[in-house]
């Protein structure tokens, strides 16, 4: 009788605490199984969303920048810089420019030393001063094509020629001068002008989608400066007759 | 007497039962409250997680769309990058290439009687190498004085006599480095003019 009373009291007590025990177990299990992973994944997702949003913003900015570009204006400016800094080795245009400027300045061209090397690739070879240089042009970087021209003229005419070379395209830079007096009576100088013609192969790849576009000053005074330079672009190569040359030993 | 005692026991039992029920209700209420608080915390967390998942999907979709637009603008980007690249390189050339006419004029202005310049080499880092001949040692001395003057005037902050020798014809052949900028660390080596 006493035993059954104790058992029923125990059951009653257990019934009394059954709900809180179940609730505690549910909360505990749920916290471990759902709560903690949810909080962890929420934090991770929040970071991912922030990173993805930042990435999307960058891409959208880039698209907006590109959509804002005035294509016709860009093409015109590209034509100017392409003449000044060609994407290929400027063999013909460089020879034409230095000779046209020589005629304009009134100097006499007495010689020419020019070994541009392979035309299809970016390498340039010069044998100026009997030193062979081979320069590999890398995409998007400045490349030089060495050349040497021997001229003769008075001091004024020669300095005028040097000045004209500074204002011609493709862009040239005088790297050395070999000077000698060829005629004492007529005060004529004989000068070997060593120079390089610059060119640049186009950049190989476009930038990554998230990489912002480099700033471009469309109003740069360089455009007007370069367009004011003399160019040999007007001197066009005359097309051939289309027939094979019959005699290779005559003009 | 027995009846009264029974009534008392019943009343007492009722009171105990009532108290126990109240206690039970309190425990259940507290449990329900705890569960409600827990759910009030967890539901927003789970909801926020779902929201973030949806947001991530939405961003990924927007990104794919934007990338498609970017791909369609590839040719514009190529031209833009080409223009930017060529413009910056042109600026670099225009800024860094030596002014040969001005240099020649300046150097000729420094040359005294009896000295001739045979070559000018426009090297990198604003260094001009001048080679020439002097027909007598006094003419060479004059050249040195002239170059010292150019250092004092700041025309060429540093002048280095690279070599000097006398050939069979009695000409003094010299080679001088003219630095437009004094970027070279001072050293005892070489002979600063």
CSV table of C-alpha atoms in Angstrom, one decimal:
chain,number,residue,atom,x,y,z
A,1,UNK,CA,0.0,0.0,0.0
A,2,UNK,CA,2.8,2.3,1.0
A,3,UNK,CA,4.8,1.3,-2.1
A,4,UNK,CA,2.0,2.1,-4.5
A,5,UNK,CA,1.5,5.4,-2.8
A,6,UNK,CA,5.1,6.3,-3.4
A,7,UNK,CA,5.0,5.2,-7.0
A,8,UNK,CA,1.9,7.2,-7.7
A,9,UNK,CA,3.5,10.3,-6.0
A,10,UNK,CA,6.6,9.8,-8.1
A,11,UNK,CA,4.5,9.5,-11.3
A,12,UNK,CA,2.6,12.6,-10.3
A,13,UNK,CA,5.8,14.5,-9.7
A,14,UNK,CA,7.2,13.2,-13.0
A,15,UNK,CA,4.0,14.3,-14.8
A,16,UNK,CA,4.4,17.7,-13.2
A,17,UNK,CA,7.9,18.1,-14.6
A,18,UNK,CA,7.2,16.3,-17.9
A,19,UNK,CA,6.4,19.4,-19.9
A,20,UNK,CA,9.4,21.5,-18.8
A,21,UNK,CA,11.7,18.5,-19.4
A,22,UNK,CA,10.3,17.9,-22.9
A,23,UNK,CA,10.5,21.7,-23.6
A,24,UNK,CA,14.1,21.8,-22.4
A,25,UNK,CA,15.0,18.7,-24.5
A,26,UNK,CA,13.3,20.2,-27.6
A,27,UNK,CA,15.0,23.5,-27.1
A,28,UNK,CA,18.4,22.0,-26.4
A,29,UNK,CA,18.2,19.6,-29.4
A,30,UNK,CA,16.8,22.3,-31.7
A,31,UNK,CA,19.5,24.7,-30.6
A,32,UNK,CA,22.3,22.2,-31.3
A,33,UNK,CA,20.8,20.8,-34.5
A,34,UNK,CA,19.2,23.9,-36.0
A,35,UNK,CA,20.1,27.0,-34.0
A,36,UNK,CA,23.9,26.8,-34.1
A,37,UNK,CA,24.1,25.7,-37.8
A,38,UNK,CA,21.6,28.4,-38.7
A,39,UNK,CA,23.6,31.1,-37.0
A,40,UNK,CA,26.9,29.9,-38.5
A,41,UNK,CA,25.4,29.6,-42.0
A,42,UNK,CA,23.7,33.0,-41.6
A,43,UNK,CA,27.1,34.6,-40.8
A,44,UNK,CA,28.7,32.8,-43.7
A,45,UNK,CA,25.9,33.7,-46.1
A,46,UNK,CA,26.0,37.4,-44.9
A,47,UNK,CA,29.7,37.5,-45.9
A,48,UNK,CA,29.1,35.8,-49.2
A,49,UNK,CA,26.2,38.2,-50.0
A,50,UNK,CA,28.4,41.2,-49.1
A,51,UNK,CA,31.2,39.9,-51.3
A,52,UNK,CA,28.9,39.0,-54.2
A,53,UNK,CA,27.2,42.4,-53.9
A,54,UNK,CA,30.5,44.2,-54.0
A,55,UNK,CA,31.5,42.2,-57.0
A,56,UNK,CA,28.3,42.9,-58.8
A,57,UNK,CA,28.7,46.6,-58.0
A,58,UNK,CA,32.1,46.6,-59.6
A,59,UNK,CA,30.8,44.8,-62.7
A,60,UNK,CA,27.8,47.2,-62.9
A,61,UNK,CA,30.2,50.2,-62.6
A,62,UNK,CA,32.3,48.8,-65.4
A,63,UNK,CA,29.3,48.2,-67.6
A,64,UNK,CA,28.1,51.7,-66.9
A,65,UNK,CA,31.5,53.2,-67.8
A,66,UNK,CA,31.6,51.2,-71.0
A,67,UNK,CA,28.1,52.2,-71.9
A,68,UNK,CA,29.0,55.8,-71.3
A,69,UNK,CA,31.9,55.7,-73.8
A,70,UNK,CA,31.2,57.7,-77.0
A,71,UNK,CA,32.4,55.2,-79.6
A,72,UNK,CA,32.8,57.6,-82.5
A,73,UNK,CA,35.0,59.9,-80.3
A,74,UNK,CA,37.0,57.0,-79.1
A,75,UNK,CA,37.6,55.7,-82.6
A,76,UNK,CA,38.8,59.1,-83.8
A,77,UNK,CA,41.2,59.3,-80.9
A,78,UNK,CA,42.4,55.8,-81.4
A,79,UNK,CA,43.2,56.6,-85.0
A,80,UNK,CA,45.4,59.5,-83.8
A,81,UNK,CA,47.4,57.4,-81.2
A,82,UNK,CA,47.5,54.4,-83.6
A,83,UNK,CA,49.4,56.6,-86.1
A,84,UNK,CA,51.7,57.9,-83.4
A,85,UNK,CA,52.3,54.5,-81.8
A,86,UNK,CA,51.4,51.8,-84.3
A,87,UNK,CA,50.4,48.3,-83.3
A,88,UNK,CA,52.9,46.9,-85.7
A,89,UNK,CA,56.5,47.5,-86.4
A,90,UNK,CA,56.4,50.9,-88.3
A,91,UNK,CA,58.8,50.0,-91.0
A,92,UNK,CA,57.4,51.8,-93.9
A,93,UNK,CA,55.9,54.8,-92.0
A,94,UNK,CA,59.2,55.4,-90.1
A,95,UNK,CA,61.3,55.3,-93.3
A,96,UNK,CA,58.9,57.6,-95.0
A,97,UNK,CA,58.7,60.0,-92.1
A,98,UNK,CA,62.4,60.5,-91.7
A,99,UNK,CA,63.0,60.9,-95.4
A,100,UNK,CA,60.1,63.3,-95.8
A,101,UNK,CA,61.3,65.4,-92.9
A,102,UNK,CA,64.8,65.3,-94.4
A,103,UNK,CA,63.5,66.8,-97.6
A,104,UNK,CA,61.5,69.4,-95.7
A,105,UNK,CA,64.5,70.4,-93.6
A,106,UNK,CA,66.7,70.5,-96.6
A,107,UNK,CA,69.3,68.0,-95.4
A,108,UNK,CA,70.9,65.5,-97.7
A,109,UNK,CA,70.4,61.9,-96.8
A,110,UNK,CA,73.7,60.2,-97.5
A,111,UNK,CA,73.0,56.8,-96.0
A,112,UNK,CA,70.5,54.6,-94.2
A,113,UNK,CA,71.0,51.7,-91.9
A,114,UNK,CA,67.9,49.9,-91.0
A,115,UNK,CA,67.4,46.3,-89.9
A,116,UNK,CA,63.9,45.9,-88.6
A,117,UNK,CA,64.1,42.2,-88.3
A,118,UNK,CA,61.0,40.0,-88.5
A,119,UNK,CA,58.0,42.0,-89.6
A,120,UNK,CA,55.4,39.6,-88.4
A,121,UNK,CA,56.6,39.4,-84.9
A,122,UNK,CA,57.4,41.9,-82.3
A,123,UNK,CA,61.2,41.6,-82.5
A,124,UNK,CA,63.4,44.3,-83.9
A,125,UNK,CA,67.0,44.0,-84.9
A,126,UNK,CA,69.4,46.8,-85.4
A,127,UNK,CA,73.0,46.7,-86.6
A,128,UNK,CA,73.7,50.3,-85.8
A,129,UNK,CA,77.2,50.8,-84.6
A,130,UNK,CA,77.9,47.2,-85.5
A,131,UNK,CA,76.1,46.1,-82.4
A,132,UNK,CA,73.3,43.7,-82.9
A,133,UNK,CA,70.4,44.3,-80.7
A,134,UNK,CA,67.3,42.2,-80.5
A,135,UNK,CA,64.4,43.5,-78.7
A,136,UNK,CA,61.3,41.5,-78.0
A,137,UNK,CA,58.1,43.5,-78.0
A,138,UNK,CA,55.6,42.5,-75.3
A,139,UNK,CA,51.9,43.2,-75.7
A,140,UNK,CA,50.8,46.5,-74.2
A,141,UNK,CA,54.4,47.6,-73.7
A,142,UNK,CA,56.5,50.1,-75.5
A,143,UNK,CA,58.8,48.6,-78.1
A,144,UNK,CA,61.6,50.3,-80.1
A,145,UNK,CA,62.7,49.7,-83.6
A,146,UNK,CA,66.3,51.1,-84.0
A,147,UNK,CA,67.4,52.8,-87.2
A,148,UNK,CA,70.2,55.1,-88.3
A,149,UNK,CA,70.2,57.7,-91.0
A,150,UNK,CA,73.3,59.6,-92.2
A,151,UNK,CA,72.6,63.2,-93.2
A,152,UNK,CA,74.6,66.2,-94.3
A,153,UNK,CA,73.8,69.8,-94.0
A,154,UNK,CA,74.6,73.1,-92.4
A,155,UNK,CA,74.2,73.5,-88.6
A,156,UNK,CA,70.9,75.3,-88.9
A,157,UNK,CA,69.5,72.8,-91.3
A,158,UNK,CA,70.6,69.9,-89.2
A,159,UNK,CA,69.1,71.3,-86.0
A,160,UNK,CA,65.9,72.0,-87.9
A,161,UNK,CA,65.8,68.4,-89.0
A,162,UNK,CA,66.3,67.2,-85.4
A,163,UNK,CA,63.4,69.5,-84.4
A,164,UNK,CA,61.2,68.1,-87.2
A,165,UNK,CA,62.0,64.5,-86.0
A,166,UNK,CA,60.6,65.5,-82.6
A,167,UNK,CA,57.3,66.4,-84.3
A,168,UNK,CA,56.7,63.4,-86.5
A,169,UNK,CA,54.7,60.2,-86.3
A,170,UNK,CA,55.3,57.4,-85.7
A,171,UNK,CA,57.0,58.8,-82.5
A,172,UNK,CA,60.7,58.8,-82.8
A,173,UNK,CA,63.5,59.5,-80.4
A,174,UNK,CA,67.1,60.4,-81.3
A,175,UNK,CA,69.4,58.2,-79.2
A,176,UNK,CA,72.7,59.3,-80.5
A,177,UNK,CA,74.5,61.6,-82.9
A,178,UNK,CA,77.8,61.0,-84.7
A,179,UNK,CA,79.1,64.4,-85.7
A,180,UNK,CA,81.8,65.4,-88.2
A,181,UNK,CA,82.6,68.4,-90.3
A,182,UNK,CA,82.4,67.3,-93.9
A,183,UNK,CA,83.2,70.6,-95.5
A,184,UNK,CA,85.2,73.3,-93.7
A,185,UNK,CA,84.5,75.9,-96.4
A,186,UNK,CA,80.8,75.3,-96.7
A,187,UNK,CA,80.4,74.6,-93.0
A,188,UNK,CA,78.6,71.4,-93.7
A,189,UNK,CA,78.1,68.8,-91.0
A,190,UNK,CA,77.9,65.1,-91.6
A,191,UNK,CA,75.8,63.5,-88.9
A,192,UNK,CA,74.8,60.0,-88.3
A,193,UNK,CA,71.5,60.1,-86.5
A,194,UNK,CA,70.7,57.1,-84.4
A,195,UNK,CA,67.1,56.9,-83.4
A,196,UNK,CA,64.3,54.5,-82.4
A,197,UNK,CA,60.8,54.4,-83.8
A,198,UNK,CA,58.3,53.5,-81.1
A,199,UNK,CA,55.5,51.0,-81.5
A,200,UNK,CA,53.3,49.0,-79.2
A,201,UNK,CA,51.6,45.7,-79.7
A,202,UNK,CA,48.0,45.8,-78.5
A,203,UNK,CA,47.3,44.5,-74.9
A,204,UNK,CA,46.8,40.8,-75.1
A,205,UNK,CA,43.7,40.4,-72.9
A,206,UNK,CA,40.9,42.4,-71.6
A,207,UNK,CA,40.7,43.0,-67.9
A,208,UNK,CA,38.9,40.8,-65.4
A,209,UNK,CA,35.2,41.6,-65.1
A,210,UNK,CA,35.6,43.0,-61.6
A,211,UNK,CA,38.8,45.0,-62.5
A,212,UNK,CA,37.8,48.6,-62.9
A,213,UNK,CA,38.7,50.3,-66.2
A,214,UNK,CA,41.9,52.4,-66.0
A,215,UNK,CA,41.1,56.1,-66.1
A,216,UNK,CA,41.2,57.6,-69.5
A,217,UNK,CA,41.6,61.3,-70.0
A,218,UNK,CA,39.6,61.9,-73.3
A,219,UNK,CA,40.4,65.6,-73.1
A,220,UNK,CA,44.1,65.0,-72.9
A,221,UNK,CA,46.2,67.6,-74.7
A,222,UNK,CA,48.3,64.7,-76.1
A,223,UNK,CA,45.6,64.0,-78.7
A,224,UNK,CA,45.8,67.5,-80.2
A,225,UNK,CA,49.6,67.4,-79.9
A,226,UNK,CA,49.9,64.1,-81.7
A,227,UNK,CA,47.4,65.1,-84.4
A,228,UNK,CA,49.4,68.3,-85.1
A,229,UNK,CA,52.5,66.1,-85.8
A,230,UNK,CA,53.5,65.5,-89.4
A,231,UNK,CA,52.8,62.0,-90.6
A,232,UNK,CA,53.7,59.9,-93.6
A,233,UNK,CA,50.3,58.4,-93.6
A,234,UNK,CA,49.3,60.4,-96.7
A,235,UNK,CA,52.0,58.7,-98.6
A,236,UNK,CA,50.2,55.6,-99.7
A,237,UNK,CA,51.8,52.5,-101.2
A,238,UNK,CA,50.8,52.5,-104.9
A,239,UNK,CA,49.1,49.2,-105.7
A,240,UNK,CA,50.9,46.9,-108.1
A,241,UNK,CA,49.6,46.0,-111.5
A,242,UNK,CA,48.6,42.6,-110.2
A,243,UNK,CA,50.7,40.8,-112.8
A,244,UNK,CA,53.8,38.8,-111.9
A,245,UNK,CA,57.0,40.5,-112.5
A,246,UNK,CA,58.5,39.1,-115.7
A,247,UNK,CA,62.2,40.1,-115.2
A,248,UNK,CA,63.4,40.1,-111.6
A,249,UNK,CA,66.7,41.8,-112.7
A,250,UNK,CA,65.1,45.0,-114.0
A,251,UNK,CA,62.8,47.7,-112.5
B,1,UNK,CA,-16.8,13.1,14.6
B,2,UNK,CA,-15.8,10.8,11.8
B,3,UNK,CA,-17.8,12.7,9.3
B,4,UNK,CA,-16.3,16.0,10.3
B,5,UNK,CA,-12.8,14.5,10.1
B,6,UNK,CA,-13.6,13.2,6.6
B,7,UNK,CA,-14.8,16.6,5.5
B,8,UNK,CA,-11.6,18.2,6.8
B,9,UNK,CA,-9.5,15.7,4.9
B,10,UNK,CA,-11.5,16.3,1.7
B,11,UNK,CA,-11.1,20.0,2.0
B,12,UNK,CA,-7.4,19.6,2.7
B,13,UNK,CA,-7.0,17.3,-0.3
B,14,UNK,CA,-8.9,19.7,-2.5
B,15,UNK,CA,-6.6,22.5,-1.4
B,16,UNK,CA,-3.5,20.4,-2.1
B,17,UNK,CA,-4.8,19.4,-5.5
B,18,UNK,CA,-5.6,23.0,-6.3
B,19,UNK,CA,-2.2,24.1,-5.2
B,20,UNK,CA,-0.6,21.3,-7.3
B,21,UNK,CA,-2.7,22.2,-10.3
B,22,UNK,CA,-1.7,25.9,-10.0
B,23,UNK,CA,1.9,24.8,-9.6
B,24,UNK,CA,1.6,22.6,-12.7
B,25,UNK,CA,0.0,25.4,-14.7
B,26,UNK,CA,2.8,27.7,-13.6
B,27,UNK,CA,5.4,25.2,-14.8
B,28,UNK,CA,3.7,24.6,-18.1
B,29,UNK,CA,3.3,28.4,-18.6
B,30,UNK,CA,6.9,28.9,-17.9
B,31,UNK,CA,7.8,26.1,-20.3
B,32,UNK,CA,5.6,27.5,-23.0
B,33,UNK,CA,7.1,31.0,-22.4
B,34,UNK,CA,10.6,29.5,-22.7
B,35,UNK,CA,9.6,27.8,-25.9
B,36,UNK,CA,8.0,31.0,-27.2
B,37,UNK,CA,11.1,33.0,-26.4
B,38,UNK,CA,13.3,30.4,-28.1
B,39,UNK,CA,11.1,30.3,-31.2
B,40,UNK,CA,11.0,34.1,-31.2
B,41,UNK,CA,14.8,34.1,-31.4
B,42,UNK,CA,15.1,31.1,-33.8
B,43,UNK,CA,12.4,32.0,-36.3
B,44,UNK,CA,14.0,35.3,-37.4
B,45,UNK,CA,17.4,33.6,-37.5
B,46,UNK,CA,16.2,30.9,-39.8
B,47,UNK,CA,14.1,33.4,-41.7
B,48,UNK,CA,17.2,35.7,-42.1
B,49,UNK,CA,19.2,32.7,-43.4
B,50,UNK,CA,16.5,31.9,-46.0
B,51,UNK,CA,16.5,35.6,-46.9
B,52,UNK,CA,20.2,35.6,-47.4
B,53,UNK,CA,20.1,32.4,-49.5
B,54,UNK,CA,17.5,34.1,-51.7
B,55,UNK,CA,19.5,37.3,-51.9
B,56,UNK,CA,22.6,35.3,-52.9
B,57,UNK,CA,20.6,33.6,-55.7
B,58,UNK,CA,19.2,37.0,-56.8
B,59,UNK,CA,22.7,38.5,-56.9
B,60,UNK,CA,24.1,35.5,-58.8
B,61,UNK,CA,21.3,35.9,-61.4
B,62,UNK,CA,22.0,39.7,-61.7
B,63,UNK,CA,25.7,39.0,-62.0
B,64,UNK,CA,25.1,36.5,-64.8
B,65,UNK,CA,23.0,39.1,-66.6
B,66,UNK,CA,25.5,41.9,-66.1
B,67,UNK,CA,28.3,39.7,-67.3
B,68,UNK,CA,26.4,39.0,-70.4
B,69,UNK,CA,26.1,42.7,-71.0
B,70,UNK,CA,29.8,43.1,-70.3
B,71,UNK,CA,30.6,40.4,-72.9
B,72,UNK,CA,28.5,42.2,-75.4
B,73,UNK,CA,30.6,45.3,-74.7
B,74,UNK,CA,33.9,43.4,-75.2
B,75,UNK,CA,34.9,45.2,-78.4
B,76,UNK,CA,34.3,48.6,-76.7
B,77,UNK,CA,36.4,47.5,-73.8
B,78,UNK,CA,39.2,46.3,-76.1
B,79,UNK,CA,39.3,49.7,-77.9
B,80,UNK,CA,39.1,51.6,-74.6
B,81,UNK,CA,42.0,49.6,-73.2
B,82,UNK,CA,44.0,50.0,-76.4
B,83,UNK,CA,43.4,53.7,-76.4
B,84,UNK,CA,44.3,54.1,-72.7
B,85,UNK,CA,47.4,52.0,-73.2
B,86,UNK,CA,48.6,53.9,-76.3
B,87,UNK,CA,47.8,57.2,-74.7
B,88,UNK,CA,49.8,56.5,-71.6
B,89,UNK,CA,52.7,55.1,-73.6
B,90,UNK,CA,52.6,58.1,-75.9
B,91,UNK,CA,52.7,60.4,-72.9
B,92,UNK,CA,55.6,58.5,-71.6
B,93,UNK,CA,57.6,58.8,-74.8
B,94,UNK,CA,56.8,62.5,-75.1
B,95,UNK,CA,57.8,63.1,-71.5
B,96,UNK,CA,61.0,61.0,-71.5
B,97,UNK,CA,62.6,61.3,-74.9
B,98,UNK,CA,65.5,63.7,-75.1
B,99,UNK,CA,65.1,66.9,-77.0
B,100,UNK,CA,68.0,66.3,-79.4
B,101,UNK,CA,67.9,69.8,-81.0
B,102,UNK,CA,68.1,71.6,-77.6
B,103,UNK,CA,70.8,69.2,-76.3
B,104,UNK,CA,72.9,69.7,-79.4
B,105,UNK,CA,72.5,73.5,-79.2
B,106,UNK,CA,73.4,73.5,-75.5
B,107,UNK,CA,76.4,71.2,-76.0
B,108,UNK,CA,77.7,73.2,-79.0
B,109,UNK,CA,77.4,76.3,-76.8
B,110,UNK,CA,79.8,74.7,-74.2
B,111,UNK,CA,82.5,73.8,-76.7
B,112,UNK,CA,85.5,76.2,-76.9
B,113,UNK,CA,87.8,76.8,-79.8
B,114,UNK,CA,90.1,73.8,-80.6
B,115,UNK,CA,87.6,71.2,-79.5
B,116,UNK,CA,85.2,69.3,-81.7
B,117,UNK,CA,82.4,67.0,-80.7
B,118,UNK,CA,82.4,63.7,-82.5
B,119,UNK,CA,79.5,61.9,-80.9
B,120,UNK,CA,76.6,62.5,-78.6
B,121,UNK,CA,74.8,59.5,-77.0
B,122,UNK,CA,71.5,60.1,-75.3
B,123,UNK,CA,71.5,57.4,-72.7
B,124,UNK,CA,68.9,56.5,-70.2
B,125,UNK,CA,68.4,58.3,-66.9
B,126,UNK,CA,69.1,61.7,-68.4
B,127,UNK,CA,72.8,60.9,-69.0
B,128,UNK,CA,74.4,62.4,-72.1
B,129,UNK,CA,77.7,60.9,-73.2
B,130,UNK,CA,79.7,63.3,-75.2
B,131,UNK,CA,82.9,62.3,-77.1
B,132,UNK,CA,85.2,64.6,-78.9
B,133,UNK,CA,88.7,65.7,-79.8
B,134,UNK,CA,90.8,68.6,-78.5
B,135,UNK,CA,93.7,69.7,-80.7
B,136,UNK,CA,95.8,70.8,-77.7
B,137,UNK,CA,95.8,70.4,-74.0
B,138,UNK,CA,94.9,74.1,-73.4
B,139,UNK,CA,91.7,73.6,-75.5
B,140,UNK,CA,90.8,70.7,-73.4
B,141,UNK,CA,91.4,72.8,-70.3
B,142,UNK,CA,89.0,75.4,-71.7
B,143,UNK,CA,86.5,72.6,-72.2
B,144,UNK,CA,86.9,71.5,-68.5
B,145,UNK,CA,86.4,75.1,-67.4
B,146,UNK,CA,83.3,75.4,-69.6
B,147,UNK,CA,81.9,72.2,-68.2
B,148,UNK,CA,82.6,73.4,-64.6
B,149,UNK,CA,80.6,76.5,-65.4
B,150,UNK,CA,77.7,74.3,-66.6
B,151,UNK,CA,77.8,72.5,-63.2
B,152,UNK,CA,77.8,75.8,-61.3
B,153,UNK,CA,74.9,77.1,-63.5
B,154,UNK,CA,73.0,73.8,-62.8
B,155,UNK,CA,72.8,73.1,-66.5
B,156,UNK,CA,74.4,69.7,-65.9
B,157,UNK,CA,74.5,69.1,-62.2
B,158,UNK,CA,77.0,66.4,-62.5
B,159,UNK,CA,79.8,66.0,-65.1
B,160,UNK,CA,82.0,62.9,-65.1
B,161,UNK,CA,85.2,62.6,-67.3
B,162,UNK,CA,85.0,59.1,-68.4
B,163,UNK,CA,88.2,58.9,-70.5
B,164,UNK,CA,91.0,61.0,-71.9
B,165,UNK,CA,93.8,59.8,-74.1
B,166,UNK,CA,96.2,61.2,-76.7
B,167,UNK,CA,96.4,59.6,-80.1
B,168,UNK,CA,99.2,59.4,-82.7
B,169,UNK,CA,98.1,62.6,-84.3
B,170,UNK,CA,98.4,64.5,-81.0
B,171,UNK,CA,94.7,64.9,-80.6
B,172,UNK,CA,93.2,64.6,-77.1
B,173,UNK,CA,90.3,62.2,-77.3
B,174,UNK,CA,87.9,62.5,-74.5
B,175,UNK,CA,84.6,61.1,-73.3
B,176,UNK,CA,82.4,63.0,-70.8
B,177,UNK,CA,79.2,62.1,-69.1
B,178,UNK,CA,76.8,64.9,-68.6
B,179,UNK,CA,74.0,64.2,-66.0
B,180,UNK,CA,70.9,66.3,-66.3
B,181,UNK,CA,69.9,65.3,-62.9
B,182,UNK,CA,72.2,64.6,-59.9
B,183,UNK,CA,70.6,61.2,-59.3
B,184,UNK,CA,73.9,59.4,-58.9
B,185,UNK,CA,75.1,58.6,-55.4
B,186,UNK,CA,78.3,60.6,-54.8
B,187,UNK,CA,81.4,58.4,-55.0
B,188,UNK,CA,85.1,58.9,-55.0
B,189,UNK,CA,85.4,56.6,-58.0
B,190,UNK,CA,85.7,58.3,-61.3
B,191,UNK,CA,86.6,61.9,-61.7
B,192,UNK,CA,84.0,64.5,-61.2
B,193,UNK,CA,84.9,67.5,-63.1
